[in-house]
Protein backbone atom coordinates (compact mmCIF):
# COMPACT_ATOMS: atom_id res chain seq x y z
CA UNK A 1 0.00 0.00 0.00
CA UNK A 2 1.75 3.13 -1.16
CA UNK A 3 0.93 6.69 -0.25
CA UNK A 4 -2.18 7.98 -2.03
CA UNK A 5 -2.26 11.28 -3.92
CA UNK A 6 -4.63 12.59 -1.24
CA UNK A 7 -2.17 11.65 1.54
CA UNK A 8 0.66 13.42 -0.32
CA UNK A 9 -1.49 16.52 -0.81
CA UNK A 10 -2.44 16.49 2.87
CA UNK A 11 1.11 15.99 4.15
CA UNK A 12 2.50 18.74 1.91
CA UNK A 13 -0.31 21.17 2.79
CA UNK A 14 -0.30 20.68 6.55
CA UNK A 15 3.05 19.04 7.42
CA UNK A 16 1.44 16.02 9.07
CA UNK A 17 -0.55 12.92 8.22
CA UNK A 18 -2.50 10.30 10.16
CA UNK A 19 -2.75 6.67 9.16
CA UNK A 20 -5.42 5.28 11.49
CA UNK A 21 -5.43 1.76 12.96
CA UNK A 22 -2.32 0.30 11.35
CA UNK A 23 -1.68 -2.01 14.34
CA UNK A 24 -3.67 -5.06 15.44
CA UNK A 25 -5.15 -5.26 18.96
CA UNK A 26 -2.65 -7.95 20.09
CA UNK A 27 0.29 -5.89 18.77
CA UNK A 28 -0.94 -2.81 20.65
CA UNK A 29 -1.43 -4.81 23.88
CA UNK A 30 2.08 -6.30 23.71
CA UNK A 31 3.75 -2.91 23.20
CA UNK A 32 1.66 -1.24 25.92
CA UNK A 33 2.66 -4.03 28.31
CA UNK A 34 6.33 -3.57 27.40
CA UNK A 35 6.19 0.21 27.95
CA UNK A 36 4.35 -0.28 31.25
CA UNK A 37 7.18 -2.54 32.40
CA UNK A 38 9.92 -0.24 31.00
CA UNK A 39 8.47 2.64 33.02
CA UNK A 40 7.35 0.78 36.16
CA UNK A 41 8.99 -2.65 36.44
CA UNK A 42 12.08 -2.81 34.24
CA UNK A 43 13.54 -5.83 35.99
CA UNK A 44 10.60 -7.97 34.85
CA UNK A 45 11.89 -7.67 31.27
CA UNK A 46 14.98 -9.36 29.81
CA UNK A 47 17.75 -6.77 29.21
CA UNK A 48 17.23 -6.66 25.42
CA UNK A 49 13.58 -5.58 25.93
CA UNK A 50 14.18 -2.89 28.56
CA UNK A 51 14.06 -0.07 26.02
CA UNK A 52 12.54 0.76 22.65
CA UNK A 53 13.10 -0.34 19.88
CA UNK A 54 13.62 -3.81 21.45
CA UNK A 55 11.06 -6.50 22.21
CA UNK A 56 7.45 -6.02 21.12
CA UNK A 57 8.14 -2.43 19.99
CA UNK A 58 10.60 -3.65 17.33
CA UNK A 59 7.54 -4.21 15.16
CA UNK A 60 7.37 -0.43 14.73
CA UNK A 61 10.87 -0.02 13.26
CA UNK A 62 9.86 -1.11 9.79
CA UNK A 63 6.08 -1.44 9.77
CA UNK A 64 5.09 -1.61 6.07
CA UNK A 65 2.34 1.03 6.45
CA UNK A 66 4.98 3.38 7.82
CA UNK A 67 7.92 2.58 5.57
CA UNK A 68 5.97 3.17 2.37
CA UNK A 69 5.18 6.71 3.55
CA UNK A 70 8.80 7.31 4.59
CA UNK A 71 10.09 6.14 1.23
CA UNK A 72 7.75 8.59 -0.46
CA UNK A 73 8.46 11.66 1.70
CA UNK A 74 12.14 11.11 2.62
CA UNK A 75 13.40 8.92 -0.22
CA UNK A 76 14.48 5.33 -0.83
CA UNK A 77 17.37 5.49 1.67
CA UNK A 78 16.07 6.03 5.19
CA UNK A 79 17.50 5.51 8.69
CA UNK A 80 15.77 5.37 12.05
CA UNK A 81 17.87 7.67 14.14
CA UNK A 82 16.07 8.25 17.39
CA UNK A 83 13.28 6.59 19.33
CA UNK A 84 11.60 6.98 22.70
CA UNK A 85 8.43 5.83 24.41
CA UNK A 86 6.06 7.77 26.66
CA UNK A 87 3.73 6.87 29.48
CA UNK A 88 2.42 10.39 30.01
CA UNK A 89 0.20 10.89 33.01
CA UNK A 90 -2.29 13.72 33.46
CA UNK A 91 -0.45 17.05 33.79
CA UNK A 92 2.85 15.83 32.30
CA UNK A 93 4.13 17.34 29.09
CA UNK A 94 6.99 17.21 26.59
CA UNK A 95 7.52 20.90 25.88
CA UNK A 96 6.53 24.14 24.20
CA UNK A 97 5.91 24.84 20.54
CA UNK A 98 9.10 24.54 18.47
CA UNK A 99 10.02 24.36 14.79
CA UNK A 100 8.29 26.11 11.91
CA UNK A 101 9.29 29.12 9.81
CA UNK A 102 11.84 29.61 7.03
CA UNK A 103 14.97 28.75 8.99
CA UNK A 104 13.82 25.15 9.52
CA UNK A 105 15.53 22.87 12.02
CA UNK A 106 18.66 23.20 9.84
CA UNK A 107 18.65 23.59 6.04
CA UNK A 108 19.97 20.07 5.51
CA UNK A 109 17.02 18.68 7.46
CA UNK A 110 14.65 21.10 5.73
CA UNK A 111 11.29 20.46 4.12
CA UNK A 112 11.23 20.73 0.33
CA UNK A 113 8.94 19.71 -2.49
CA UNK A 114 10.30 19.79 -6.05
CA UNK A 115 9.16 18.29 -9.36
CA UNK A 116 6.24 16.58 -7.69
CA UNK A 117 8.32 14.91 -4.98
CA UNK A 118 8.43 15.61 -1.28
CA UNK A 119 11.89 15.65 0.33
CA UNK A 120 11.39 15.85 4.09
CA UNK A 121 14.66 15.90 6.02
CA UNK A 122 13.51 14.44 9.31
CA UNK A 123 10.14 12.85 9.95
CA UNK A 124 8.74 11.93 13.34
CA UNK A 125 6.26 9.07 13.57
CA UNK A 126 4.13 8.98 16.71
CA UNK A 127 2.52 5.59 17.28
CA UNK A 128 -0.48 6.20 19.54
CA UNK A 129 -1.23 3.08 21.60
CA UNK A 130 -4.46 4.33 23.17
CA UNK A 131 -7.52 5.98 21.61
CA UNK A 132 -6.82 9.71 21.44
CA UNK A 133 -9.34 12.55 21.33
CA UNK A 134 -8.61 16.13 20.29
CA UNK A 135 -8.99 17.32 23.89
CA UNK A 136 -6.48 14.82 25.35
CA UNK A 137 -3.35 16.85 24.59
CA UNK A 138 -1.43 14.61 22.21
CA UNK A 139 1.07 16.27 19.86
CA UNK A 140 -0.19 19.66 18.65
CA UNK A 141 0.65 21.33 15.34
CA UNK A 142 0.48 24.66 13.53
CA UNK A 143 -0.45 23.29 10.09
CA UNK A 144 1.54 24.75 7.20
CA UNK A 145 4.26 26.22 9.44
CA UNK A 146 6.85 23.82 7.97
CA UNK A 147 6.97 26.03 4.85
CA UNK A 148 6.06 29.37 6.35
CA UNK A 149 8.04 32.28 4.86
CA UNK A 150 8.13 34.26 8.10
CA UNK A 151 9.48 33.19 11.48
CA UNK A 152 6.87 31.89 13.90
CA UNK A 153 5.10 34.93 15.34
CA UNK A 154 5.05 35.14 19.16
CA UNK A 155 1.25 35.59 19.11
CA UNK A 156 0.99 32.02 17.81
CA UNK A 157 3.44 30.33 20.20
CA UNK A 158 1.42 29.92 23.38
CA UNK A 159 -0.06 26.70 24.73
CA UNK A 160 -1.94 28.54 27.47
CA UNK A 161 -5.72 28.20 27.28
CA UNK A 162 -7.18 31.45 25.93
CA UNK A 163 -3.85 32.46 24.39
CA UNK A 164 -3.55 29.69 21.82
CA UNK A 165 -3.22 30.35 18.11
CA UNK A 166 -6.43 29.86 16.18
CA UNK A 167 -4.38 27.55 13.95
CA UNK A 168 -3.13 25.27 16.73
CA UNK A 169 -4.64 21.83 16.28
CA UNK A 170 -4.28 18.22 17.31
CA UNK A 171 -5.89 14.96 16.19
CA UNK A 172 -8.18 12.18 17.22
CA UNK A 173 -7.38 8.60 16.34
CA UNK A 174 -7.97 5.03 17.47
CA UNK A 175 -5.25 3.11 19.32
CA UNK A 176 -2.68 1.72 16.89
CA UNK A 177 -2.55 4.76 14.60
CA UNK A 178 0.59 6.39 13.17
CA UNK A 179 0.96 10.18 13.00
CA UNK A 180 3.71 11.40 10.66
CA UNK A 181 5.04 14.94 10.86
CA UNK A 182 8.03 16.79 9.53
CA UNK A 183 10.16 18.07 12.42
CA UNK A 184 10.07 21.43 10.63
CA UNK A 185 6.41 21.74 11.47
CA UNK A 186 5.82 23.94 14.51
CA UNK A 187 4.67 21.40 17.12
CA UNK A 188 4.48 20.70 20.84
CA UNK A 189 3.73 18.00 23.36
CA UNK A 190 1.36 19.93 25.69
CA UNK A 191 0.08 18.97 29.12
CA UNK A 192 -1.75 15.67 29.00
CA UNK A 193 -5.40 16.20 29.99
CA UNK A 194 -6.82 12.71 30.35
CA UNK A 195 -7.03 10.65 33.55
CA UNK A 196 -5.56 7.60 31.78
CA UNK A 197 -2.02 7.94 30.38
CA UNK A 198 -0.82 8.65 26.86
CA UNK A 199 1.11 5.56 25.81
CA UNK A 200 3.06 6.11 22.62
CA UNK A 201 6.31 5.43 20.80
CA UNK A 202 7.93 8.28 18.87
CA UNK A 203 10.42 7.36 16.16
CA UNK A 204 12.55 9.86 14.20
CA UNK A 205 13.48 8.88 10.64
CA UNK A 206 15.92 10.71 8.39
CA UNK A 207 17.73 10.40 5.10
CA UNK A 208 20.56 7.84 5.13
CA UNK A 209 23.05 10.66 4.50
CA UNK A 210 22.21 12.59 7.66
CA UNK A 211 22.34 12.16 11.37
CA UNK A 212 20.66 14.47 13.87
CA UNK A 213 20.35 12.50 17.11
CA UNK A 214 23.41 10.94 18.66
CA UNK A 215 22.60 7.23 18.93
CA UNK A 216 21.53 6.24 22.43
CA UNK A 217 20.11 2.77 21.94
CA UNK A 218 21.50 0.24 24.41
CA UNK A 219 23.94 -2.16 22.70
CA UNK A 220 22.14 -5.23 24.12
CA UNK A 221 18.83 -4.00 22.67
CA UNK A 222 20.41 -3.49 19.24
CA UNK A 223 22.28 -6.81 19.31
CA UNK A 224 19.04 -8.75 19.84
CA UNK A 225 17.28 -7.25 16.81
CA UNK A 226 17.13 -9.22 13.56
CA UNK A 227 19.64 -8.07 10.96
CA UNK A 228 16.85 -6.66 8.74
CA UNK A 229 15.77 -4.36 11.58
CA UNK A 230 19.35 -3.47 12.56
CA UNK A 231 19.74 -2.21 8.98
CA UNK A 232 17.57 0.79 9.92
CA UNK A 233 20.39 1.87 12.25
CA UNK A 234 23.27 1.38 9.83
CA UNK A 235 25.99 3.99 9.55
CA UNK A 236 25.03 7.24 7.76
CA UNK A 237 26.89 7.05 4.46
CA UNK A 238 25.82 6.53 0.86
CA UNK A 239 28.81 5.29 -1.15
CA UNK A 240 32.23 3.69 -0.57
CA UNK A 241 34.54 4.61 -3.46
CA UNK A 242 37.31 2.16 -2.58
CA UNK A 243 35.59 -0.32 -4.86
CA UNK A 244 34.78 0.05 -8.57
CA UNK A 245 31.93 0.49 -9.02
CA UNK A 246 31.34 2.23 -5.70
CA UNK A 247 29.67 0.18 -2.97
CA UNK A 248 26.31 1.58 -1.90
CA UNK A 249 25.10 1.39 1.68
CA UNK A 250 21.95 -0.54 0.86
CA UNK A 251 19.87 -2.58 3.30
CA UNK A 252 20.77 -5.73 1.32
CA UNK A 253 24.51 -5.05 1.60
CA UNK A 254 24.26 -4.36 5.32
CA UNK A 255 22.19 -7.50 5.98
CA UNK A 256 24.70 -9.72 4.18
CA UNK A 257 27.69 -8.12 5.91
CA UNK A 258 28.90 -8.68 9.46
CA UNK A 259 29.13 -4.92 9.91
CA UNK A 260 27.99 -3.37 13.21
CA UNK A 261 25.35 -0.63 13.31
CA UNK A 262 26.26 2.94 14.27
CA UNK A 263 28.51 3.22 17.34
CA UNK A 264 26.41 2.84 20.45
CA UNK A 265 28.96 2.98 23.26
CA UNK A 266 28.95 6.77 23.72
CA UNK A 267 28.75 8.07 27.27
CA UNK A 268 26.70 11.27 27.74
O1 LIG B 1 5.65 14.47 22.94
C1 LIG B 1 5.11 15.02 21.99
O2 LIG B 1 3.88 14.99 21.82
C2 LIG B 1 5.95 15.73 20.96
C3 LIG B 1 7.40 15.56 21.18
C4 LIG B 1 8.24 16.26 20.14
O3 LIG B 1 8.42 17.42 20.16
C5 LIG B 1 8.84 15.46 19.08
O4 LIG B 1 8.61 14.26 19.04
O5 LIG B 1 9.57 16.02 18.25
FE1 LIG C 1 9.87 18.03 18.42
PDB file of N, CA and C in Angstrom, residues 64-131:
ATOM      1  N   UNK A  64       5.260  -1.941   7.500  1.00  0.00           N
ATOM      2  CA  UNK A  64       5.091  -1.612   6.067  1.00  0.00           C
ATOM      3  C   UNK A  64       4.199  -0.398   5.801  1.00  0.00           C
ATOM      4  N   UNK A  65       3.221  -0.138   6.686  1.00  0.00           N
ATOM      5  CA  UNK A  65       2.340   1.027   6.449  1.00  0.00           C
ATOM      6  C   UNK A  65       3.003   2.335   6.869  1.00  0.00           C
ATOM      7  N   UNK A  66       4.183   2.200   7.476  1.00  0.00           N
ATOM      8  CA  UNK A  66       4.984   3.383   7.818  1.00  0.00           C
ATOM      9  C   UNK A  66       6.103   3.556   6.793  1.00  0.00           C
ATOM     10  N   UNK A  67       6.756   2.460   6.456  1.00  0.00           N
ATOM     11  CA  UNK A  67       7.919   2.581   5.567  1.00  0.00           C
ATOM     12  C   UNK A  67       7.516   3.058   4.176  1.00  0.00           C
ATOM     13  N   UNK A  68       6.323   2.690   3.714  1.00  0.00           N
ATOM     14  CA  UNK A  68       5.974   3.174   2.371  1.00  0.00           C
ATOM     15  C   UNK A  68       5.781   4.688   2.362  1.00  0.00           C
ATOM     16  N   UNK A  69       5.288   5.243   3.463  1.00  0.00           N
ATOM     17  CA  UNK A  69       5.176   6.707   3.551  1.00  0.00           C
ATOM     18  C   UNK A  69       6.574   7.334   3.615  1.00  0.00           C
ATOM     19  N   UNK A  70       7.443   6.757   4.440  1.00  0.00           N
ATOM     20  CA  UNK A  70       8.800   7.315   4.591  1.00  0.00           C
ATOM     21  C   UNK A  70       9.542   7.310   3.266  1.00  0.00           C
ATOM     22  N   UNK A  71       9.387   6.224   2.510  1.00  0.00           N
ATOM     23  CA  UNK A  71      10.089   6.141   1.229  1.00  0.00           C
ATOM     24  C   UNK A  71       9.560   7.167   0.235  1.00  0.00           C
ATOM     25  N   UNK A  72       8.329   7.574   0.424  1.00  0.00           N
ATOM     26  CA  UNK A  72       7.750   8.590  -0.461  1.00  0.00           C
ATOM     27  C   UNK A  72       8.167  10.006  -0.034  1.00  0.00           C
ATOM     28  N   UNK A  73       8.240  10.273   1.261  1.00  0.00           N
ATOM     29  CA  UNK A  73       8.459  11.657   1.701  1.00  0.00           C
ATOM     30  C   UNK A  73       9.900  11.936   2.115  1.00  0.00           C
ATOM     31  N   UNK A  74      10.705  10.889   2.353  1.00  0.00           N
ATOM     32  CA  UNK A  74      12.137  11.108   2.621  1.00  0.00           C
ATOM     33  C   UNK A  74      12.940  10.653   1.401  1.00  0.00           C
ATOM     34  N   UNK A  75      12.679   9.461   0.936  1.00  0.00           N
ATOM     35  CA  UNK A  75      13.396   8.919  -0.223  1.00  0.00           C
ATOM     36  C   UNK A  75      13.654   7.441  -0.006  1.00  0.00           C
ATOM     37  N   UNK A  76      14.308   6.780  -0.962  1.00  0.00           N
ATOM     38  CA  UNK A  76      14.485   5.330  -0.834  1.00  0.00           C
ATOM     39  C   UNK A  76      15.448   4.929   0.281  1.00  0.00           C
ATOM     40  N   UNK A  77      16.348   5.828   0.665  1.00  0.00           N
ATOM     41  CA  UNK A  77      17.365   5.488   1.669  1.00  0.00           C
ATOM     42  C   UNK A  77      17.060   6.199   2.978  1.00  0.00           C
ATOM     43  N   UNK A  78      16.560   5.432   3.939  1.00  0.00           N
ATOM     44  CA  UNK A  78      16.072   6.033   5.192  1.00  0.00           C
ATOM     45  C   UNK A  78      16.706   5.327   6.375  1.00  0.00           C
ATOM     46  N   UNK A  79      17.022   6.090   7.426  1.00  0.00           N
ATOM     47  CA  UNK A  79      17.495   5.515   8.693  1.00  0.00           C
ATOM     48  C   UNK A  79      16.504   5.857   9.798  1.00  0.00           C
ATOM     49  N   UNK A  80      16.507   5.032  10.836  1.00  0.00           N
ATOM     50  CA  UNK A  80      15.767   5.369  12.047  1.00  0.00           C
ATOM     51  C   UNK A  80      16.834   5.893  13.008  1.00  0.00           C
ATOM     52  N   UNK A  81      16.723   7.141  13.410  1.00  0.00           N
ATOM     53  CA  UNK A  81      17.874   7.674  14.139  1.00  0.00           C
ATOM     54  C   UNK A  81      17.585   8.077  15.567  1.00  0.00           C
ATOM     55  N   UNK A  82      16.362   7.963  15.989  1.00  0.00           N
ATOM     56  CA  UNK A  82      16.071   8.250  17.393  1.00  0.00           C
ATOM     57  C   UNK A  82      14.707   7.681  17.735  1.00  0.00           C
ATOM     58  N   UNK A  83      14.572   7.148  18.937  1.00  0.00           N
ATOM     59  CA  UNK A  83      13.282   6.592  19.331  1.00  0.00           C
ATOM     60  C   UNK A  83      13.110   6.713  20.840  1.00  0.00           C
ATOM     61  N   UNK A  84      11.889   6.995  21.265  1.00  0.00           N
ATOM     62  CA  UNK A  84      11.598   6.976  22.703  1.00  0.00           C
ATOM     63  C   UNK A  84      10.128   6.613  22.916  1.00  0.00           C
ATOM     64  N   UNK A  85       9.824   6.160  24.121  1.00  0.00           N
ATOM     65  CA  UNK A  85       8.434   5.829  24.414  1.00  0.00           C
ATOM     66  C   UNK A  85       7.941   6.715  25.548  1.00  0.00           C
ATOM     67  N   UNK A  86       6.640   6.944  25.583  1.00  0.00           N
ATOM     68  CA  UNK A  86       6.065   7.767  26.660  1.00  0.00           C
ATOM     69  C   UNK A  86       4.927   7.037  27.354  1.00  0.00           C
ATOM     70  N   UNK A  87       4.850   7.278  28.636  1.00  0.00           N
ATOM     71  CA  UNK A  87       3.725   6.873  29.475  1.00  0.00           C
ATOM     72  C   UNK A  87       3.389   8.166  30.193  1.00  0.00           C
ATOM     73  N   UNK A  88       2.591   9.015  29.532  1.00  0.00           N
ATOM     74  CA  UNK A  88       2.419  10.394  30.006  1.00  0.00           C
ATOM     75  C   UNK A  88       1.155  10.504  30.836  1.00  0.00           C
ATOM     76  N   UNK A  89       1.346  10.784  32.113  1.00  0.00           N
ATOM     77  CA  UNK A  89       0.202  10.894  33.013  1.00  0.00           C
ATOM     78  C   UNK A  89      -0.393  12.300  32.946  1.00  0.00           C
ATOM     79  N   UNK A  90      -1.584  12.430  33.448  1.00  0.00           N
ATOM     80  CA  UNK A  90      -2.287  13.723  33.456  1.00  0.00           C
ATOM     81  C   UNK A  90      -1.371  14.813  34.018  1.00  0.00           C
ATOM     82  N   UNK A  91      -1.261  15.920  33.314  1.00  0.00           N
ATOM     83  CA  UNK A  91      -0.454  17.047  33.787  1.00  0.00           C
ATOM     84  C   UNK A  91       0.988  17.021  33.300  1.00  0.00           C
ATOM     85  N   UNK A  92       1.472  15.883  32.833  1.00  0.00           N
ATOM     86  CA  UNK A  92       2.854  15.827  32.302  1.00  0.00           C
ATOM     87  C   UNK A  92       2.863  16.339  30.865  1.00  0.00           C
ATOM     88  N   UNK A  93       4.040  16.820  30.461  1.00  0.00           N
ATOM     89  CA  UNK A  93       4.127  17.345  29.093  1.00  0.00           C
ATOM     90  C   UNK A  93       5.534  17.188  28.552  1.00  0.00           C
ATOM     91  N   UNK A  94       5.671  17.367  27.220  1.00  0.00           N
ATOM     92  CA  UNK A  94       6.989  17.209  26.591  1.00  0.00           C
ATOM     93  C   UNK A  94       7.660  18.539  26.344  1.00  0.00           C
ATOM     94  N   UNK A  95       6.881  19.611  26.123  1.00  0.00           N
ATOM     95  CA  UNK A  95       7.523  20.899  25.882  1.00  0.00           C
ATOM     96  C   UNK A  95       6.689  21.820  25.022  1.00  0.00           C
ATOM     97  N   UNK A  96       7.204  23.058  24.914  1.00  0.00           N
ATOM     98  CA  UNK A  96       6.529  24.136  24.204  1.00  0.00           C
ATOM     99  C   UNK A  96       6.573  23.954  22.693  1.00  0.00           C
ATOM    100  N   UNK A  97       5.884  24.853  22.003  1.00  0.00           N
ATOM    101  CA  UNK A  97       5.914  24.840  20.540  1.00  0.00           C
ATOM    102  C   UNK A  97       7.325  25.126  20.044  1.00  0.00           C
ATOM    103  N   UNK A  98       7.780  24.344  19.086  1.00  0.00           N
ATOM    104  CA  UNK A  98       9.098  24.537  18.470  1.00  0.00           C
ATOM    105  C   UNK A  98       9.029  24.136  17.007  1.00  0.00           C
ATOM    106  N   UNK A  99      10.004  24.623  16.228  1.00  0.00           N
ATOM    107  CA  UNK A  99      10.019  24.361  14.786  1.00  0.00           C
ATOM    108  C   UNK A  99       9.138  25.356  14.044  1.00  0.00           C
ATOM    109  N   UNK A 100       9.089  25.215  12.738  1.00  0.00           N
ATOM    110  CA  UNK A 100       8.291  26.105  11.907  1.00  0.00           C
ATOM    111  C   UNK A 100       9.073  27.318  11.448  1.00  0.00           C
ATOM    112  N   UNK A 101       8.634  27.930  10.338  1.00  0.00           N
ATOM    113  CA  UNK A 101       9.293  29.119   9.813  1.00  0.00           C
ATOM    114  C   UNK A 101      10.372  28.781   8.802  1.00  0.00           C
ATOM    115  N   UNK A 102      10.926  29.837   8.165  1.00  0.00           N
ATOM    116  CA  UNK A 102      11.837  29.614   7.035  1.00  0.00           C
ATOM    117  C   UNK A 102      13.195  29.024   7.416  1.00  0.00           C
ATOM    118  N   UNK A 103      13.621  29.216   8.639  1.00  0.00           N
ATOM    119  CA  UNK A 103      14.966  28.752   8.994  1.00  0.00           C
ATOM    120  C   UNK A 103      15.029  27.227   9.009  1.00  0.00           C
ATOM    121  N   UNK A 104      13.936  26.585   9.377  1.00  0.00           N
ATOM    122  CA  UNK A 104      13.823  25.147   9.516  1.00  0.00           C
ATOM    123  C   UNK A 104      14.822  24.659  10.577  1.00  0.00           C
ATOM    124  N   UNK A 105      14.731  23.395  10.907  1.00  0.00           N
ATOM    125  CA  UNK A 105      15.528  22.867  12.021  1.00  0.00           C
ATOM    126  C   UNK A 105      17.019  23.044  11.705  1.00  0.00           C
ATOM    127  N   UNK A 106      17.363  22.911  10.443  1.00  0.00           N
ATOM    128  CA  UNK A 106      18.656  23.199   9.836  1.00  0.00           C
ATOM    129  C   UNK A 106      18.410  22.943   8.358  1.00  0.00           C
ATOM    130  N   UNK A 107      18.997  23.761   7.462  1.00  0.00           N
ATOM    131  CA  UNK A 107      18.654  23.585   6.043  1.00  0.00           C
ATOM    132  C   UNK A 107      18.806  22.144   5.537  1.00  0.00           C
ATOM    133  N   UNK A 108      19.782  21.419   6.040  1.00  0.00           N
ATOM    134  CA  UNK A 108      19.972  20.066   5.511  1.00  0.00           C
ATOM    135  C   UNK A 108      18.861  19.119   5.954  1.00  0.00           C
ATOM    136  N   UNK A 109      18.169  19.480   7.021  1.00  0.00           N
ATOM    137  CA  UNK A 109      17.017  18.680   7.461  1.00  0.00           C
ATOM    138  C   UNK A 109      15.704  19.343   7.039  1.00  0.00           C
ATOM    139  N   UNK A 110      15.798  20.276   6.098  1.00  0.00           N
ATOM    140  CA  UNK A 110      14.650  21.097   5.734  1.00  0.00           C
ATOM    141  C   UNK A 110      13.562  20.345   4.989  1.00  0.00           C
ATOM    142  N   UNK A 111      12.414  21.013   4.883  1.00  0.00           N
ATOM    143  CA  UNK A 111      11.290  20.457   4.124  1.00  0.00           C
ATOM    144  C   UNK A 111      11.286  21.075   2.737  1.00  0.00           C
ATOM    145  N   UNK A 112      11.284  20.235   1.709  1.00  0.00           N
ATOM    146  CA  UNK A 112      11.225  20.727   0.329  1.00  0.00           C
ATOM    147  C   UNK A 112      10.238  19.874  -0.462  1.00  0.00           C
ATOM    148  N   UNK A 113       9.725  20.481  -1.528  1.00  0.00           N
ATOM    149  CA  UNK A 113       8.938  19.707  -2.488  1.00  0.00           C
ATOM    150  C   UNK A 113       9.341  20.226  -3.861  1.00  0.00           C
ATOM    151  N   UNK A 114       9.842  19.362  -4.728  1.00  0.00           N
ATOM    152  CA  UNK A 114      10.298  19.792  -6.053  1.00  0.00           C
ATOM    153  C   UNK A 114       9.933  18.726  -7.070  1.00  0.00           C
ATOM    154  N   UNK A 115       9.489  19.203  -8.248  1.00  0.00           N
ATOM    155  CA  UNK A 115       9.163  18.286  -9.364  1.00  0.00           C
ATOM    156  C   UNK A 115       8.224  17.174  -8.909  1.00  0.00           C
ATOM    157  N   UNK A 116       7.256  17.540  -8.101  1.00  0.00           N
ATOM    158  CA  UNK A 116       6.238  16.577  -7.691  1.00  0.00           C
ATOM    159  C   UNK A 116       6.674  15.603  -6.623  1.00  0.00           C
ATOM    160  N   UNK A 117       7.852  15.827  -6.034  1.00  0.00           N
ATOM    161  CA  UNK A 117       8.325  14.910  -4.981  1.00  0.00           C
ATOM    162  C   UNK A 117       8.562  15.660  -3.687  1.00  0.00           C
ATOM    163  N   UNK A 118       8.155  15.046  -2.600  1.00  0.00           N
ATOM    164  CA  UNK A 118       8.432  15.613  -1.282  1.00  0.00           C
ATOM    165  C   UNK A 118       9.809  15.122  -0.841  1.00  0.00           C
ATOM    166  N   UNK A 119      10.606  16.036  -0.259  1.00  0.00           N
ATOM    167  CA  UNK A 119      11.891  15.650   0.330  1.00  0.00           C
ATOM    168  C   UNK A 119      11.912  16.197   1.760  1.00  0.00           C
ATOM    169  N   UNK A 120      11.426  15.417   2.692  1.00  0.00           N
ATOM    170  CA  UNK A 120      11.395  15.854   4.093  1.00  0.00           C
ATOM    171  C   UNK A 120      12.669  15.355   4.770  1.00  0.00           C
ATOM    172  N   UNK A 121      13.374  16.269   5.428  1.00  0.00           N
ATOM    173  CA  UNK A 121      14.661  15.895   6.016  1.00  0.00           C
ATOM    174  C   UNK A 121      14.526  14.954   7.191  1.00  0.00           C
ATOM    175  N   UNK A 122      13.692  15.303   8.136  1.00  0.00           N
ATOM    176  CA  UNK A 122      13.512  14.437   9.307  1.00  0.00           C
ATOM    177  C   UNK A 122      12.015  14.326   9.587  1.00  0.00           C
ATOM    178  N   UNK A 123      11.562  13.114   9.759  1.00  0.00           N
ATOM    179  CA  UNK A 123      10.140  12.854   9.950  1.00  0.00           C
ATOM    180  C   UNK A 123       9.947  12.088  11.254  1.00  0.00           C
ATOM    181  N   UNK A 124       9.074  12.602  12.092  1.00  0.00           N
ATOM    182  CA  UNK A 124       8.736  11.928  13.338  1.00  0.00           C
ATOM    183  C   UNK A 124       7.481  11.092  13.087  1.00  0.00           C
ATOM    184  N   UNK A 125       7.473   9.889  13.614  1.00  0.00           N
ATOM    185  CA  UNK A 125       6.257   9.069  13.571  1.00  0.00           C
ATOM    186  C   UNK A 125       5.855   8.781  15.011  1.00  0.00           C
ATOM    187  N   UNK A 126       4.674   9.275  15.381  1.00  0.00           N
ATOM    188  CA  UNK A 126       4.132   8.984  16.714  1.00  0.00           C
ATOM    189  C   UNK A 126       3.153   7.823  16.571  1.00  0.00           C
ATOM    190  N   UNK A 127       3.430   6.728  17.257  1.00  0.00           N
ATOM    191  CA  UNK A 127       2.519   5.589  17.282  1.00  0.00           C
ATOM    192  C   UNK A 127       1.681   5.724  18.546  1.00  0.00           C
ATOM    193  N   UNK A 128       0.403   6.058  18.376  1.00  0.00           N
ATOM    194  CA  UNK A 128      -0.477   6.200  19.541  1.00  0.00           C
ATOM    195  C   UNK A 128      -1.006   4.820  19.907  1.00  0.00           C
ATOM    196  N   UNK A 129      -0.859   4.428  21.174  1.00  0.00           N
ATOM    197  CA  UNK A 129      -1.231   3.078  21.603  1.00  0.00           C
ATOM    198  C   UNK A 129      -2.499   3.064  22.452  1.00  0.00           C
ATOM    199  N   UNK A 130      -3.133   4.243  22.569  1.00  0.00           N
ATOM    200  CA  UNK A 130      -4.464   4.332  23.173  1.00  0.00           C
ATOM    201  C   UNK A 130      -5.323   5.163  22.220  1.00  0.00           C
ATOM    202  N   UNK A 131      -6.642   5.071  22.367  1.00  0.00           N
ATOM    203  CA  UNK A 131      -7.517   5.976  21.611  1.00  0.00           C
ATOM    204  C   UNK A 131      -7.199   7.398  22.056  1.00  0.00           C
TER     205      UNK A 131
END
